[in-house]
Tab-separated table of C-alpha atoms in Angstrom:
chain	number	residue	atom	x	y	z
Z	95	MET	CA	-23.312	4.341	29.221
Z	96	SER	CA	-24.741	7.013	27.417
Z	97	THR	CA	-23.369	7.537	23.791
Z	98	PRO	CA	-21.811	10.931	23.147
Z	99	ALA	CA	-22.464	13.101	20.291
Z	100	LEU	CA	-19.421	11.913	18.256
Z	101	ASP	CA	-19.198	11.837	14.417
Z	102	ILE	CA	-16.297	10.789	12.478
Z	103	ALA	CA	-14.818	11.353	9.062
Z	104	LEU	CA	-12.843	9.503	6.828
Z	105	VAL	CA	-11.505	12.332	4.462
Z	106	HIS	CA	-10.019	11.439	0.733
Z	107	HIS	CA	-9.686	15.037	-0.314
Z	108	PRO	CA	-8.219	17.589	0.865
Z	109	VAL	CA	-5.349	15.314	1.497
Z	110	VAL	CA	-1.616	15.033	0.661
Z	111	ASN	CA	0.475	12.581	-1.290
Z	112	ARG	CA	3.997	11.328	-0.317
Z	113	ASP	CA	5.450	14.676	-1.659
Z	114	GLY	CA	3.161	16.950	0.243
Z	115	GLU	CA	0.967	17.901	-2.608
Z	116	ALA	CA	-2.961	18.104	-2.383
Z	117	ILE	CA	-4.544	14.992	-4.145
Z	118	ALA	CA	-8.028	13.365	-3.615
Z	119	SER	CA	-6.987	9.897	-2.676
Z	120	ALA	CA	-8.845	6.825	-3.404
Z	121	VAL	CA	-11.580	5.053	-1.379
Z	122	THR	CA	-10.875	1.386	-0.390
Z	123	ASN	CA	-13.252	-1.155	0.808
Z	124	LEU	CA	-11.160	-1.984	3.759
Z	125	ASP	CA	-11.274	1.414	5.027
Z	126	LEU	CA	-14.827	1.067	5.047
Z	127	HIS	CA	-15.289	-2.160	6.771
Z	128	ASP	CA	-12.844	-1.498	9.343
Z	129	ILE	CA	-13.400	2.244	10.611
Z	130	ALA	CA	-17.096	1.186	10.494
Z	131	ARG	CA	-17.166	-1.649	12.551
Z	132	ALA	CA	-14.899	0.528	15.185
Z	133	ALA	CA	-17.613	3.134	15.020
Z	134	LYS	CA	-20.093	0.833	15.860
Z	135	THR	CA	-18.517	-0.617	18.532
Z	136	TYR	CA	-17.627	2.926	20.223
Z	137	GLY	CA	-21.447	4.078	19.602
Z	138	VAL	CA	-20.162	6.901	16.849
Z	139	VAL	CA	-23.416	8.437	15.294
Z	140	ARG	CA	-22.029	8.395	11.773
Z	141	TYR	CA	-19.205	7.593	9.708
Z	142	TYR	CA	-18.830	10.027	6.842
Z	143	VAL	CA	-16.979	9.051	3.854
Z	144	VAL	CA	-15.684	12.401	1.948
Z	145	THR	CA	-14.536	12.343	-1.554
Z	146	PRO	CA	-15.798	14.854	-4.108
Z	147	LEU	CA	-15.042	12.055	-6.934
Z	148	GLU	CA	-18.283	11.215	-8.132
Z	149	ASP	CA	-16.698	7.258	-9.375
Z	150	GLN	CA	-15.815	6.938	-5.682
Z	151	GLN	CA	-18.715	8.267	-4.314
Z	152	LYS	CA	-20.370	5.593	-6.440
Z	153	LEU	CA	-17.742	2.964	-5.658
Z	154	ALA	CA	-18.604	3.500	-2.056
Z	155	GLN	CA	-22.095	3.501	-2.289
Z	156	LYS	CA	-21.928	-0.029	-4.084
Z	157	ILE	CA	-20.097	-1.474	-1.288
Z	158	VAL	CA	-22.227	0.139	1.376
Z	159	GLY	CA	-25.614	-1.206	-0.587
Z	160	HIS	CA	-23.959	-4.491	-1.026
Z	161	TRP	CA	-23.722	-4.732	3.110
Z	162	THR	CA	-26.724	-2.792	4.011
Z	163	GLN	CA	-29.266	-3.353	1.139
Z	164	GLY	CA	-28.048	-6.739	-0.524
Z	165	ARG	CA	-26.966	-9.968	0.035
Z	166	GLY	CA	-24.150	-9.061	2.035
Z	167	GLY	CA	-25.824	-7.850	4.941
Z	168	ARG	CA	-28.635	-11.278	5.056
Z	169	VAL	CA	-25.413	-13.457	5.248
Z	170	ASN	CA	-23.744	-11.153	7.728
Z	171	PRO	CA	-26.034	-8.828	9.689
Z	172	ASP	CA	-23.352	-7.674	12.218
Z	173	ARG	CA	-21.762	-6.321	9.392
Z	174	LYS	CA	-24.660	-4.620	7.842
Z	175	GLU	CA	-25.323	-2.942	11.527
Z	176	ALA	CA	-21.998	-1.177	11.437
Z	177	LEU	CA	-22.171	-0.422	7.508
Z	178	GLU	CA	-25.446	1.244	7.854
Z	179	LEU	CA	-23.442	4.401	10.007
Z	180	ILE	CA	-21.698	5.467	6.796
Z	181	ARG	CA	-22.921	8.394	4.568
Z	182	VAL	CA	-21.123	9.445	1.539
Z	183	VAL	CA	-20.447	12.911	1.415
Z	184	ASP	CA	-19.102	15.758	-1.059
Z	185	SER	CA	-16.839	17.450	1.191
Z	186	VAL	CA	-16.180	17.938	5.161
Z	187	GLU	CA	-18.651	21.016	4.924
Z	188	GLN	CA	-21.540	18.838	4.025
Z	189	ALA	CA	-21.047	16.692	6.673
Z	190	ILE	CA	-21.033	19.495	9.210
Z	191	ASP	CA	-24.122	20.539	7.604
Z	192	ARG	CA	-25.798	17.250	8.556
Z	193	ILE	CA	-24.424	17.211	11.919
Z	194	GLU	CA	-25.863	20.669	12.507
Z	195	LYS	CA	-29.446	19.760	11.503
Z	196	ARG	CA	-29.107	16.979	13.611
Z	197	CYS	CA	-27.693	18.874	16.567
Z	198	GLY	CA	-29.266	22.317	16.261
Z	199	ARG	CA	-25.547	23.432	16.378
Z	200	PRO	CA	-22.625	22.792	14.196
Z	201	PRO	CA	-19.918	20.355	16.014
Z	202	LYS	CA	-16.285	21.398	16.820
Z	203	THR	CA	-14.475	20.203	13.582
Z	204	ILE	CA	-11.337	18.153	15.140
Z	205	ALA	CA	-8.378	17.080	12.928
Z	206	THR	CA	-5.869	14.255	13.829
Z	207	CYS	CA	-2.573	13.915	12.576
Z	208	ALA	CA	0.623	11.651	12.607
Z	209	ALA	CA	2.666	14.811	13.278
Z	210	GLY	CA	2.379	16.835	16.576
Z	211	ARG	CA	0.889	20.359	16.429
Z	212	PRO	CA	2.359	22.775	19.166
Z	213	TYR	CA	-1.336	23.662	19.761
Z	214	SER	CA	-3.018	20.231	19.586
Z	215	ILE	CA	-5.195	19.323	22.593
Z	216	GLY	CA	-4.815	16.090	24.690
Z	217	TYR	CA	-7.828	13.173	24.777
Z	218	SER	CA	-8.642	14.138	28.299
Z	219	ARG	CA	-9.550	17.529	26.947
Z	220	LEU	CA	-11.892	16.087	24.048
Z	221	ARG	CA	-13.245	13.464	26.401
Z	222	ALA	CA	-14.501	16.482	28.743
Z	223	MET	CA	-16.114	18.282	25.197
Z	224	LEU	CA	-17.759	14.838	24.744
Z	225	ASP	CA	-19.012	14.388	28.249
Z	226	LYS	CA	-20.652	17.538	28.296
Z	227	GLY	CA	-22.170	16.953	25.172
Z	228	THR	CA	-20.901	19.122	22.570
Z	229	PRO	CA	-21.282	17.366	19.237
Z	230	CYS	CA	-18.079	16.937	17.796
Z	231	LEU	CA	-16.938	15.635	14.268
Z	232	LEU	CA	-13.608	13.802	14.440
Z	233	LEU	CA	-11.519	14.199	10.998
Z	234	PHE	CA	-8.874	11.634	9.589
Z	235	GLY	CA	-7.025	11.803	6.513
Z	236	THR	CA	-5.880	8.513	4.082
Z	237	ALA	CA	-2.938	8.812	2.254
Z	238	TRP	CA	-0.149	10.790	3.758
Z	239	GLY	CA	-2.855	12.806	5.798
Z	240	LEU	CA	-4.955	16.354	6.015
Z	241	SER	CA	-3.522	18.903	4.381
Z	242	ASN	CA	-1.950	21.639	6.606
Z	243	ALA	CA	-4.345	24.159	4.539
Z	244	PHE	CA	-7.403	22.076	5.958
Z	245	ILE	CA	-6.005	21.302	9.156
Z	246	GLU	CA	-5.543	25.534	9.559
Z	247	GLY	CA	-9.084	25.961	9.529
Z	248	VAL	CA	-10.602	23.227	11.984
Z	249	ASP	CA	-11.227	24.097	15.781
Z	250	CYS	CA	-9.149	21.827	17.066
Z	251	VAL	CA	-6.283	19.230	16.628
Z	252	LEU	CA	-5.860	15.836	18.577
Z	253	ASP	CA	-2.304	15.153	19.951
Z	254	PRO	CA	-0.974	12.256	17.915
Z	255	VAL	CA	-0.805	8.633	18.914
Z	256	ARG	CA	2.215	7.987	20.150
Z	257	GLY	CA	3.904	3.913	20.881
Z	258	ARG	CA	6.709	3.571	22.734
Z	259	THR	CA	8.936	4.375	19.831
Z	260	PRO	CA	9.721	7.173	17.296
Z	261	TYR	CA	7.899	5.141	14.530
Z	262	ASN	CA	4.455	7.296	13.665
Z	263	HIS	CA	3.357	5.130	10.502
Z	264	LEU	CA	-0.039	3.378	11.876
Z	265	SER	CA	-2.552	2.815	9.172
Z	266	VAL	CA	-5.500	5.101	9.345
Z	267	ARG	CA	-8.046	2.190	10.662
Z	268	SER	CA	-5.461	1.374	13.573
Z	269	ALA	CA	-5.327	5.105	13.923
Z	270	VAL	CA	-9.181	5.492	14.307
Z	271	SER	CA	-9.412	2.655	16.388
Z	272	ILE	CA	-7.189	3.611	18.992
Z	273	VAL	CA	-8.396	6.943	19.131
Z	274	LEU	CA	-12.002	6.138	19.648
Z	275	ASP	CA	-10.768	3.883	22.675
Z	276	ARG	CA	-8.952	6.499	24.211
Z	277	LEU	CA	-11.752	8.711	23.908
Z	278	VAL	CA	-14.756	7.265	24.620
Z	279	GLY	CA	-13.640	3.583	25.497
Z	280	GLU	CA	-12.849	1.932	29.092
Z	281	ARG	CA	-11.169	3.882	31.271
Z	282	ASP	CA	-10.037	2.064	34.200
Z	283	ILE	CA	-8.642	-1.028	32.747
Q	274	MET	CA	10.907	4.190	27.519
Q	275	SER	CA	12.205	0.781	27.561
Q	276	THR	CA	10.384	-1.806	25.639
Q	277	PRO	CA	8.767	-4.746	27.205
Q	278	ALA	CA	9.247	-8.368	25.859
Q	279	LEU	CA	6.320	-8.459	24.564
Q	280	ASP	CA	5.356	-10.811	20.811
Q	281	ILE	CA	2.156	-11.087	19.484
Q	282	ALA	CA	1.166	-13.477	16.772
Q	283	LEU	CA	-1.656	-13.680	14.478
Q	284	VAL	CA	-2.749	-17.300	14.411
Q	285	HIS	CA	-4.662	-18.724	11.321
Q	286	HIS	CA	-4.784	-22.055	12.701
Q	287	PRO	CA	-6.569	-23.241	15.037
Q	288	VAL	CA	-9.364	-20.989	14.588
Q	289	VAL	CA	-13.182	-21.372	14.016
Q	290	ASN	CA	-15.402	-20.113	11.075
Q	291	ARG	CA	-18.619	-18.844	11.728
Q	292	ASP	CA	-20.325	-22.184	12.762
Q	293	GLY	CA	-17.717	-22.783	15.058
Q	294	GLU	CA	-15.964	-25.485	13.505
Q	295	ALA	CA	-12.066	-25.981	13.291
Q	296	ILE	CA	-10.378	-24.580	10.086
Q	297	ALA	CA	-6.969	-22.748	9.227
Q	298	SER	CA	-7.732	-19.566	7.530
Q	299	ALA	CA	-6.269	-17.502	4.505
Q	300	VAL	CA	-3.504	-14.813	4.930
Q	301	THR	CA	-4.111	-11.454	3.665
Q	302	ASN	CA	-2.040	-8.843	2.800
Q	303	LEU	CA	-3.718	-5.933	4.634
Q	304	ASP	CA	-3.704	-7.995	8.138
Q	305	LEU	CA	0.511	-8.226	7.670
Q	306	HIS	CA	1.054	-4.605	7.316
Q	307	ASP	CA	-1.644	-3.200	9.406
Q	308	ILE	CA	-0.060	-5.327	12.364
Q	309	ALA	CA	3.058	-4.973	11.425
Q	310	ARG	CA	2.860	-1.193	11.821
Q	311	ALA	CA	1.050	-0.997	14.933
Q	312	ALA	CA	3.380	-3.436	15.938
Q	313	LYS	CA	6.519	-1.181	15.036
Q	314	THR	CA	5.161	1.860	17.029
Q	315	TYR	CA	4.302	-0.181	20.174
Q	316	GLY	CA	8.046	-2.124	20.122
Q	317	VAL	CA	6.535	-5.175	19.749
Q	318	VAL	CA	9.836	-7.631	19.011
Q	319	ARG	CA	8.256	-9.732	16.550
Q	320	TYR	CA	4.979	-10.485	14.681
Q	321	TYR	CA	4.670	-13.822	14.322
Q	322	VAL	CA	2.304	-15.032	11.420
Q	323	VAL	CA	1.047	-18.332	12.130
Q	324	THR	CA	-0.038	-20.801	9.895
Q	325	PRO	CA	0.510	-24.410	9.037
Q	326	LEU	CA	-0.490	-24.051	5.031
Q	327	GLU	CA	2.818	-24.390	3.069
Q	328	ASP	CA	0.957	-22.270	0.101
Q	329	GLN	CA	-0.136	-19.704	2.286
Q	330	GLN	CA	3.347	-19.623	4.049
Q	331	LYS	CA	4.665	-18.952	1.009
Q	332	LEU	CA	2.355	-16.034	-0.248
Q	333	ALA	CA	3.152	-14.931	3.354
Q	334	GLN	CA	7.001	-14.690	2.904
Q	335	LYS	CA	6.326	-13.321	-0.874
Q	336	ILE	CA	4.478	-10.093	0.502
Q	337	VAL	CA	7.200	-9.887	3.372
Q	338	GLY	CA	9.841	-10.283	1.167
Q	339	HIS	CA	8.866	-7.663	-1.473
Q	340	TRP	CA	8.839	-5.103	1.451
Q	341	THR	CA	11.886	-6.118	3.081
Q	342	GLN	CA	14.390	-7.123	0.049
Q	343	GLY	CA	12.303	-5.884	-2.847
Q	344	ARG	CA	11.147	-2.712	-4.648
Q	345	GLY	CA	8.765	-2.111	-1.711
Q	346	GLY	CA	10.929	-1.304	0.887
Q	347	ARG	CA	13.406	1.140	-1.326
Q	348	VAL	CA	9.942	2.857	-2.056
Q	349	ASN	CA	8.948	3.116	1.404
Q	350	PRO	CA	11.398	2.234	4.274
Q	351	ASP	CA	8.894	2.913	6.894
Q	352	ARG	CA	6.963	-0.009	5.314
Q	353	LYS	CA	10.334	-2.310	5.355
Q	354	GLU	CA	10.846	-1.434	8.787
Q	355	ALA	CA	7.700	-2.418	10.130
Q	356	LEU	CA	7.103	-5.805	8.012
Q	357	GLU	CA	10.916	-6.786	9.148
Q	358	LEU	CA	9.133	-7.711	12.475
Q	359	ILE	CA	7.343	-10.415	10.558
Q	360	ARG	CA	7.982	-13.896	10.832
Q	361	VAL	CA	6.088	-17.050	9.152
Q	362	VAL	CA	5.771	-19.927	11.458
Q	363	ASP	CA	4.173	-23.267	11.424
Q	364	SER	CA	2.521	-23.318	14.529
Q	365	VAL	CA	2.256	-21.039	17.781
Q	366	GLU	CA	4.324	-23.863	19.388
Q	367	GLN	CA	7.295	-22.913	16.946
Q	368	ALA	CA	6.779	-19.163	18.128
Q	369	ILE	CA	7.030	-19.929	21.542
Q	370	ASP	CA	10.171	-22.143	20.809
Q	371	ARG	CA	11.819	-19.043	19.209
Q	372	ILE	CA	10.871	-16.870	21.925
Q	373	GLU	CA	12.431	-19.038	24.533
Q	374	LYS	CA	15.736	-19.244	22.820
Q	375	ARG	CA	16.228	-15.588	22.813
Q	376	CYS	CA	14.841	-15.013	26.581
Q	377	GLY	CA	16.224	-17.671	27.928
Q	378	ARG	CA	12.539	-19.204	29.245
Q	379	PRO	CA	9.215	-19.615	27.441
Q	380	PRO	CA	6.396	-16.199	27.348
Q	381	LYS	CA	3.447	-16.304	29.117
Q	382	THR	CA	1.036	-16.988	26.412
Q	383	ILE	CA	-2.113	-14.838	26.430
Q	384	ALA	CA	-4.997	-15.374	24.061
Q	385	THR	CA	-7.378	-12.593	23.194
Q	386	CYS	CA	-11.171	-12.997	22.186
Q	387	ALA	CA	-14.346	-11.150	21.854
Q	388	ALA	CA	-16.109	-12.991	23.984
Q	389	GLY	CA	-15.683	-12.418	27.637
Q	390	ARG	CA	-14.487	-15.477	30.161
Q	391	PRO	CA	-14.991	-15.776	33.625
Q	392	TYR	CA	-11.225	-16.134	34.059
Q	393	SER	CA	-9.832	-13.613	31.795
Q	394	ILE	CA	-7.628	-10.919	33.152
Q	395	GLY	CA	-7.415	-7.543	32.768
Q	396	TYR	CA	-5.178	-4.883	30.978
Q	397	SER	CA	-3.498	-3.793	34.113
Q	398	ARG	CA	-2.500	-7.071	35.465
Q	399	LEU	CA	-0.897	-7.963	32.208
Q	400	ARG	CA	1.128	-4.218	32.170
Q	401	ALA	CA	2.106	-5.439	35.341
Q	402	MET	CA	3.627	-8.597	33.716
Q	403	LEU	CA	5.421	-6.936	31.467
Q	404	ASP	CA	6.699	-4.060	33.551
Q	405	LYS	CA	8.306	-7.132	35.086
Q	406	GLY	CA	9.963	-7.984	32.175
Q	407	THR	CA	7.943	-11.212	31.747
Q	408	PRO	CA	7.971	-12.328	28.247
Q	409	CYS	CA	4.686	-12.477	26.899
Q	410	LEU	CA	3.283	-13.936	23.644
Q	411	LEU	CA	-0.046	-12.091	22.716
Q	412	LEU	CA	-2.550	-14.319	20.748
Q	413	PHE	CA	-5.163	-13.044	18.149
Q	414	GLY	CA	-7.097	-15.308	16.412
Q	415	THR	CA	-8.218	-14.538	12.612
Q	416	ALA	CA	-11.853	-15.821	11.115
Q	417	TRP	CA	-14.256	-16.278	13.887
Q	418	GLY	CA	-11.469	-16.479	16.539
Q	419	LEU	CA	-9.272	-18.884	18.798
Q	420	SER	CA	-10.842	-22.323	19.236
Q	421	ASN	CA	-11.921	-23.175	22.480
Q	422	ALA	CA	-9.720	-26.039	22.465
Q	423	PHE	CA	-6.774	-23.685	21.873
Q	424	ILE	CA	-7.951	-21.173	24.477
Q	425	GLU	CA	-8.079	-23.616	27.165
Q	426	GLY	CA	-4.278	-24.686	26.877
Q	427	VAL	CA	-2.900	-20.839	26.942
Q	428	ASP	CA	-1.823	-19.271	30.638
Q	429	CYS	CA	-4.158	-16.443	30.108
Q	430	VAL	CA	-7.018	-14.937	28.515
Q	431	LEU	CA	-7.119	-11.203	28.509
Q	432	ASP	CA	-10.709	-9.262	29.115
Q	433	PRO	CA	-11.916	-8.428	25.519
Q	434	VAL	CA	-11.969	-4.724	24.212
Q	435	ARG	CA	-15.601	-3.279	24.922
Q	436	GLY	CA	-16.658	-0.195	23.538
Q	437	ARG	CA	-19.920	1.832	24.459
Q	438	THR	CA	-21.970	-0.689	22.956
Q	439	PRO	CA	-23.009	-4.278	23.379
Q	440	TYR	CA	-21.130	-4.463	19.709
Q	441	ASN	CA	-18.463	-6.345	19.556
Q	442	HIS	CA	-16.932	-7.133	16.172
Q	443	LEU	CA	-13.990	-5.200	15.756
Q	444	SER	CA	-11.861	-6.068	13.009
Q	445	VAL	CA	-8.553	-8.144	14.373
Q	446	ARG	CA	-6.393	-5.502	12.725
Q	447	SER	CA	-8.638	-2.999	15.216
Q	448	ALA	CA	-8.635	-5.073	18.051
Q	449	VAL	CA	-4.438	-5.724	17.796
Q	450	SER	CA	-4.592	-1.827	17.474
Q	451	ILE	CA	-6.314	-1.253	20.627
Q	452	VAL	CA	-4.746	-4.088	22.832
Q	453	LEU	CA	-1.311	-2.951	22.009
Q	454	ASP	CA	-2.209	0.956	23.032
Q	455	ARG	CA	-4.128	-0.422	26.348
Q	456	LEU	CA	-0.951	-2.511	27.318
Q	457	VAL	CA	1.985	-0.477	26.086
Q	458	GLY	CA	0.544	2.761	25.182
Q	459	GLU	CA	0.757	6.439	26.958
Q	460	ARG	CA	-1.393	6.142	29.575
Q	461	ASP	CA	-2.107	9.676	31.207
Q	462	ILE	CA	-3.721	10.987	28.301
């Protein structure tokens, strides 16, 4: 199977806290690992970790370095392969610039959020975009999600993941895994 | 939508380590949280945390108690709702006994594993069992997965989750999320 021109970004700013205020959230070790492993499984090109905070960038680089150049990767080469997808960047714009350099055109930016929007698009529509070879950058918010102001600036918003219940509090690690499976996983299962 | 008679278990024994030796693995905080949140989203009845180690049972109970009876749940009621699904048990047999008491018959036991088996069943077949109201207990291994001896004793093995690549090293948190979405999530997306 060919792999689509799909990149993902885990956004630590601009996101909101429990009260809806704009914040920059902290990088966590397991977000790097779990999401890199899912990205590698589904053929994602790059996994951008977005934070403007220098200390958080250093922390993320240190973790990634341990697994890609340090002892971690020698002990666990599978983990090395996954974490090699990670690029730490200042902003979503920086991720877009890098993808544009690689693809020759800017990616469509697609925001995810747990709450539905009237204008959000379905998974089949985004699958069709990927099948046509359109570069896509899928954006996931940490903390209480991407800020409204940010979401208003993207190209599309993807339908939220819904289970069989009204409960919509998946971890971002679960949400990334499910969305990737819906977009690029096996369909006839 | 009606919710199926689906229970899940996160098994810390009998699982294997990197060298294929049978071990009991350690309970981790994020396995409790992420998997409980996914279970709540998809209408899972109970999330059994299986460990025969008393100190690990106490640790799991302490974490669950903080969120279901303690301060955690008062600050974050959504998290309380999810962690209330957790039951800490000694063994898979104990989980089966409890489900049998609730349902009047023992559940079908379904093992998951990252490596395929010639006799594993597809997601549509398991969805059909759930749609008929068959109680099912879905088993996930921690560490390097459920032991072969254990897998030989279950009713069925579910096809592994495959992405677009040969890489098959998802975290158990991702695997649970994807499998639940494939079994009980929206189908026409």
